[in-house]
mmCIF file with all atom_site columns, C-alpha atoms in Angstrom:
data_model
loop_
_atom_site.group_PDB
_atom_site.id
_atom_site.type_symbol
_atom_site.label_atom_id
_atom_site.label_alt_id
_atom_site.label_comp_id
_atom_site.label_asym_id
_atom_site.label_entity_id
_atom_site.label_seq_id
_atom_site.pdbx_PDB_ins_code
_atom_site.Cartn_x
_atom_site.Cartn_y
_atom_site.Cartn_z
_atom_site.occupancy
_atom_site.B_iso_or_equiv
_atom_site.pdbx_formal_charge
_atom_site.auth_seq_id
_atom_site.auth_comp_id
_atom_site.auth_asym_id
_atom_site.auth_atom_id
_atom_site.pdbx_PDB_model_num
ATOM 1   C CA . MET A 1 1   ? 113.635 121.291 74.585  1.00 0.00 ? 1   MET A CA 1
ATOM 2   C CA . SER A 1 2   ? 111.227 119.332 72.411  1.00 0.00 ? 2   SER A CA 1
ATOM 3   C CA . ALA A 1 3   ? 107.986 121.011 71.384  1.00 0.00 ? 3   ALA A CA 1
ATOM 4   C CA . LYS A 1 4   ? 106.032 117.739 71.673  1.00 0.00 ? 4   LYS A CA 1
ATOM 5   C CA . LYS A 1 5   ? 104.006 117.466 74.859  1.00 0.00 ? 5   LYS A CA 1
ATOM 6   C CA . HIS A 1 6   ? 102.854 114.282 76.571  1.00 0.00 ? 6   HIS A CA 1
ATOM 7   C CA . PHE A 1 7   ? 99.965  113.997 79.012  1.00 0.00 ? 7   PHE A CA 1
ATOM 8   C CA . ILE A 1 8   ? 101.002 112.068 82.129  1.00 0.00 ? 8   ILE A CA 1
ATOM 9   C CA . GLY A 1 9   ? 98.534  110.806 84.687  1.00 0.00 ? 9   GLY A CA 1
ATOM 10  C CA . GLY A 1 10  ? 99.683  110.818 88.281  1.00 0.00 ? 10  GLY A CA 1
ATOM 11  C CA . TYR A 1 11  ? 98.053  109.172 91.264  1.00 0.00 ? 11  TYR A CA 1
ATOM 12  C CA . GLY A 1 12  ? 100.854 109.046 93.846  1.00 0.00 ? 12  GLY A CA 1
ATOM 13  C CA . THR A 1 13  ? 104.222 110.677 94.423  1.00 0.00 ? 13  THR A CA 1
ATOM 14  C CA . LEU A 1 14  ? 104.251 112.280 90.966  1.00 0.00 ? 14  LEU A CA 1
ATOM 15  C CA . LEU A 1 15  ? 101.746 114.720 92.443  1.00 0.00 ? 15  LEU A CA 1
ATOM 16  C CA . TYR A 1 16  ? 104.129 115.773 95.220  1.00 0.00 ? 16  TYR A CA 1
ATOM 17  C CA . GLU A 1 17  ? 105.448 119.118 93.957  1.00 0.00 ? 17  GLU A CA 1
ATOM 18  C CA . LYS A 1 18  ? 108.982 118.941 95.368  1.00 0.00 ? 18  LYS A CA 1
ATOM 19  C CA . SER A 1 19  ? 109.485 115.375 94.205  1.00 0.00 ? 19  SER A CA 1
ATOM 20  C CA . LEU A 1 20  ? 108.236 116.050 90.669  1.00 0.00 ? 20  LEU A CA 1
ATOM 21  C CA . ASN A 1 21  ? 110.272 119.244 90.389  1.00 0.00 ? 21  ASN A CA 1
ATOM 22  C CA . LYS A 1 22  ? 113.414 117.337 91.420  1.00 0.00 ? 22  LYS A CA 1
ATOM 23  C CA . THR A 1 23  ? 112.707 114.648 88.806  1.00 0.00 ? 23  THR A CA 1
ATOM 24  C CA . ILE A 1 24  ? 111.997 116.884 85.823  1.00 0.00 ? 24  ILE A CA 1
ATOM 25  C CA . MET A 1 25  ? 114.546 119.492 86.902  1.00 0.00 ? 25  MET A CA 1
ATOM 26  C CA . ARG A 1 26  ? 112.606 122.645 86.160  1.00 0.00 ? 26  ARG A CA 1
ATOM 27  C CA . LYS A 1 27  ? 115.182 125.090 87.415  1.00 0.00 ? 27  LYS A CA 1
ATOM 28  C CA . ASN A 1 28  ? 114.546 127.584 90.191  1.00 0.00 ? 28  ASN A CA 1
ATOM 29  C CA . GLN A 1 29  ? 110.795 127.366 89.836  1.00 0.00 ? 29  GLN A CA 1
ATOM 30  C CA . SER A 1 30  ? 108.027 125.635 91.662  1.00 0.00 ? 30  SER A CA 1
ATOM 31  C CA . VAL A 1 31  ? 106.213 123.022 89.588  1.00 0.00 ? 31  VAL A CA 1
ATOM 32  C CA . HIS A 1 32  ? 102.780 124.292 90.569  1.00 0.00 ? 32  HIS A CA 1
ATOM 33  C CA . PRO A 1 33  ? 102.778 127.500 88.463  1.00 0.00 ? 33  PRO A CA 1
ATOM 34  C CA . LEU A 1 34  ? 104.279 125.622 85.517  1.00 0.00 ? 34  LEU A CA 1
ATOM 35  C CA . VAL A 1 35  ? 101.985 122.597 85.564  1.00 0.00 ? 35  VAL A CA 1
ATOM 36  C CA . ARG A 1 36  ? 98.277  122.840 84.945  1.00 0.00 ? 36  ARG A CA 1
ATOM 37  C CA . TYR A 1 37  ? 96.700  119.790 86.565  1.00 0.00 ? 37  TYR A CA 1
ATOM 38  C CA . THR A 1 38  ? 93.650  118.168 85.002  1.00 0.00 ? 38  THR A CA 1
ATOM 39  C CA . PRO A 1 39  ? 91.562  115.687 87.036  1.00 0.00 ? 39  PRO A CA 1
ATOM 40  C CA . PHE A 1 40  ? 90.788  112.391 85.314  1.00 0.00 ? 40  PHE A CA 1
ATOM 41  C CA . ILE A 1 41  ? 89.098  109.040 85.901  1.00 0.00 ? 41  ILE A CA 1
ATOM 42  C CA . VAL A 1 42  ? 90.194  105.892 84.057  1.00 0.00 ? 42  VAL A CA 1
ATOM 43  C CA . LYS A 1 43  ? 87.866  102.898 83.967  1.00 0.00 ? 43  LYS A CA 1
ATOM 44  C CA . GLY A 1 44  ? 89.124  99.334  83.915  1.00 0.00 ? 44  GLY A CA 1
ATOM 45  C CA . TYR A 1 45  ? 91.912  99.683  86.515  1.00 0.00 ? 45  TYR A CA 1
ATOM 46  C CA . GLN A 1 46  ? 92.078  99.394  90.294  1.00 0.00 ? 46  GLN A CA 1
ATOM 47  C CA . ARG A 1 47  ? 94.560  101.240 92.530  1.00 0.00 ? 47  ARG A CA 1
ATOM 48  C CA . ILE A 1 48  ? 96.316  98.869  94.922  1.00 0.00 ? 48  ILE A CA 1
ATOM 49  C CA . PHE A 1 49  ? 99.325  99.124  97.219  1.00 0.00 ? 49  PHE A CA 1
ATOM 50  C CA . ASN A 1 50  ? 101.433 96.136  96.229  1.00 0.00 ? 50  ASN A CA 1
ATOM 51  C CA . LEU A 1 51  ? 104.612 97.578  94.720  1.00 0.00 ? 51  LEU A CA 1
ATOM 52  C CA . SER A 1 52  ? 107.676 97.144  96.905  1.00 0.00 ? 52  SER A CA 1
ATOM 53  C CA . ALA A 1 53  ? 110.683 98.407  95.005  1.00 0.00 ? 53  ALA A CA 1
ATOM 54  C CA . GLU A 1 54  ? 114.121 97.793  96.509  1.00 0.00 ? 54  GLU A CA 1
ATOM 55  C CA . HIS A 1 55  ? 114.746 101.538 96.776  1.00 0.00 ? 55  HIS A CA 1
ATOM 56  C CA . TYR A 1 56  ? 111.427 102.230 98.537  1.00 0.00 ? 56  TYR A CA 1
ATOM 57  C CA . GLN A 1 57  ? 111.722 103.449 102.109 1.00 0.00 ? 57  GLN A CA 1
ATOM 58  C CA . PRO A 1 58  ? 108.802 104.052 104.479 1.00 0.00 ? 58  PRO A CA 1
ATOM 59  C CA . SER A 1 59  ? 108.141 107.747 105.070 1.00 0.00 ? 59  SER A CA 1
ATOM 60  C CA . HIS A 1 60  ? 106.908 107.235 108.650 1.00 0.00 ? 60  HIS A CA 1
ATOM 61  C CA . LYS A 1 61  ? 104.488 110.128 107.994 1.00 0.00 ? 61  LYS A CA 1
ATOM 62  C CA . LEU A 1 62  ? 101.446 108.102 109.005 1.00 0.00 ? 62  LEU A CA 1
ATOM 63  C CA . GLN A 1 63  ? 102.970 106.246 111.939 1.00 0.00 ? 63  GLN A CA 1
ATOM 64  C CA . SER A 1 64  ? 106.346 105.489 113.465 1.00 0.00 ? 64  SER A CA 1
ATOM 65  C CA . SER A 1 65  ? 106.345 101.780 112.597 1.00 0.00 ? 65  SER A CA 1
ATOM 66  C CA . SER A 1 66  ? 107.475 100.568 109.190 1.00 0.00 ? 66  SER A CA 1
ATOM 67  C CA . SER A 1 67  ? 104.038 99.495  107.973 1.00 0.00 ? 67  SER A CA 1
ATOM 68  C CA . GLU A 1 68  ? 104.317 101.753 104.905 1.00 0.00 ? 68  GLU A CA 1
ATOM 69  C CA . ILE A 1 69  ? 106.170 99.171  102.836 1.00 0.00 ? 69  ILE A CA 1
ATOM 70  C CA . ALA A 1 70  ? 104.352 99.329  99.511  1.00 0.00 ? 70  ALA A CA 1
ATOM 71  C CA . ALA A 1 71  ? 103.744 101.988 96.902  1.00 0.00 ? 71  ALA A CA 1
ATOM 72  C CA . ALA A 1 72  ? 100.594 102.647 94.885  1.00 0.00 ? 72  ALA A CA 1
ATOM 73  C CA . ASN A 1 73  ? 100.184 100.582 91.753  1.00 0.00 ? 73  ASN A CA 1
ATOM 74  C CA . LEU A 1 74  ? 97.421  99.773  89.265  1.00 0.00 ? 74  LEU A CA 1
ATOM 75  C CA . GLN A 1 75  ? 96.045  96.477  88.065  1.00 0.00 ? 75  GLN A CA 1
ATOM 76  C CA . PRO A 1 76  ? 93.467  95.802  85.360  1.00 0.00 ? 76  PRO A CA 1
ATOM 77  C CA . SER A 1 77  ? 89.961  95.351  86.764  1.00 0.00 ? 77  SER A CA 1
ATOM 78  C CA . GLU A 1 78  ? 86.847  95.803  84.652  1.00 0.00 ? 78  GLU A CA 1
ATOM 79  C CA . ALA A 1 79  ? 84.756  96.485  87.759  1.00 0.00 ? 79  ALA A CA 1
ATOM 80  C CA . HIS A 1 80  ? 86.874  99.408  89.005  1.00 0.00 ? 80  HIS A CA 1
ATOM 81  C CA . ALA A 1 81  ? 88.133  102.871 88.079  1.00 0.00 ? 81  ALA A CA 1
ATOM 82  C CA . PHE A 1 82  ? 90.823  105.127 89.508  1.00 0.00 ? 82  PHE A CA 1
ATOM 83  C CA . ASN A 1 83  ? 91.229  108.877 89.666  1.00 0.00 ? 83  ASN A CA 1
ATOM 84  C CA . GLY A 1 84  ? 94.267  111.100 89.506  1.00 0.00 ? 84  GLY A CA 1
ATOM 85  C CA . LEU A 1 85  ? 95.648  114.363 88.172  1.00 0.00 ? 85  LEU A CA 1
ATOM 86  C CA . GLY A 1 86  ? 97.263  114.736 84.788  1.00 0.00 ? 86  GLY A CA 1
ATOM 87  C CA . PHE A 1 87  ? 99.757  117.248 83.447  1.00 0.00 ? 87  PHE A CA 1
ATOM 88  C CA . HIS A 1 88  ? 101.807 117.881 80.316  1.00 0.00 ? 88  HIS A CA 1
ATOM 89  C CA . VAL A 1 89  ? 105.549 117.264 80.048  1.00 0.00 ? 89  VAL A CA 1
ATOM 90  C CA . SER A 1 90  ? 108.095 117.517 77.254  1.00 0.00 ? 90  SER A CA 1
ATOM 91  C CA . SER A 1 91  ? 109.700 114.442 75.646  1.00 0.00 ? 91  SER A CA 1
ATOM 92  C CA . GLU A 1 92  ? 112.827 115.033 77.722  1.00 0.00 ? 92  GLU A CA 1
ATOM 93  C CA . GLU A 1 93  ? 110.823 115.302 80.949  1.00 0.00 ? 93  GLU A CA 1
ATOM 94  C CA . LEU A 1 94  ? 108.946 112.108 80.027  1.00 0.00 ? 94  LEU A CA 1
ATOM 95  C CA . GLU A 1 95  ? 112.293 110.276 79.777  1.00 0.00 ? 95  GLU A CA 1
ATOM 96  C CA . LEU A 1 96  ? 113.258 111.546 83.241  1.00 0.00 ? 96  LEU A CA 1
ATOM 97  C CA . ILE A 1 97  ? 109.926 110.394 84.674  1.00 0.00 ? 97  ILE A CA 1
ATOM 98  C CA . ASP A 1 98  ? 110.288 106.980 83.006  1.00 0.00 ? 98  ASP A CA 1
ATOM 99  C CA . SER A 1 99  ? 113.739 106.635 84.566  1.00 0.00 ? 99  SER A CA 1
ATOM 100 C CA . ARG A 1 100 ? 112.393 107.521 88.007  1.00 0.00 ? 100 ARG A CA 1
ATOM 101 C CA . GLU A 1 101 ? 109.340 105.273 87.652  1.00 0.00 ? 101 GLU A CA 1
ATOM 102 C CA . SER A 1 102 ? 111.254 102.291 86.241  1.00 0.00 ? 102 SER A CA 1
ATOM 103 C CA . TYR A 1 103 ? 109.301 99.817  88.381  1.00 0.00 ? 103 TYR A CA 1
ATOM 104 C CA . TYR A 1 104 ? 106.106 100.765 86.534  1.00 0.00 ? 104 TYR A CA 1
ATOM 105 C CA . ALA A 1 105 ? 105.020 99.949  82.992  1.00 0.00 ? 105 ALA A CA 1
ATOM 106 C CA . ARG A 1 106 ? 103.613 103.115 81.401  1.00 0.00 ? 106 ARG A CA 1
ATOM 107 C CA . LYS A 1 107 ? 100.379 102.413 79.491  1.00 0.00 ? 107 LYS A CA 1
ATOM 108 C CA . GLU A 1 108 ? 98.415  104.528 77.070  1.00 0.00 ? 108 GLU A CA 1
ATOM 109 C CA . VAL A 1 109 ? 94.810  104.779 78.207  1.00 0.00 ? 109 VAL A CA 1
ATOM 110 C CA . PHE A 1 110 ? 91.806  106.775 77.075  1.00 0.00 ? 110 PHE A CA 1
ATOM 111 C CA . PHE A 1 111 ? 89.332  108.572 79.291  1.00 0.00 ? 111 PHE A CA 1
#
């Protein structure tokens, strides 16, 4: 595994332990003890719910109807900021996350 680490900011399903663990395939271990989360705020972006990928299925966790049809996304907005939790991953894990999150365009931001 590569020694280089990348800091990834999550604000949605990447923060769901079972889902992240399945994506980055850390074997037989919970993500939580292996990932140290760091809170962050990034200015110049607004969180919106406008992404409807063809593979996205409503969870029905909030209600039984299919109103959950969009996923969280970000759009540039000078007047806004968004918060999330960040964590470090290896180069190989970053590739797995990029594959999973193919509907998003990863951006380098500073905070």
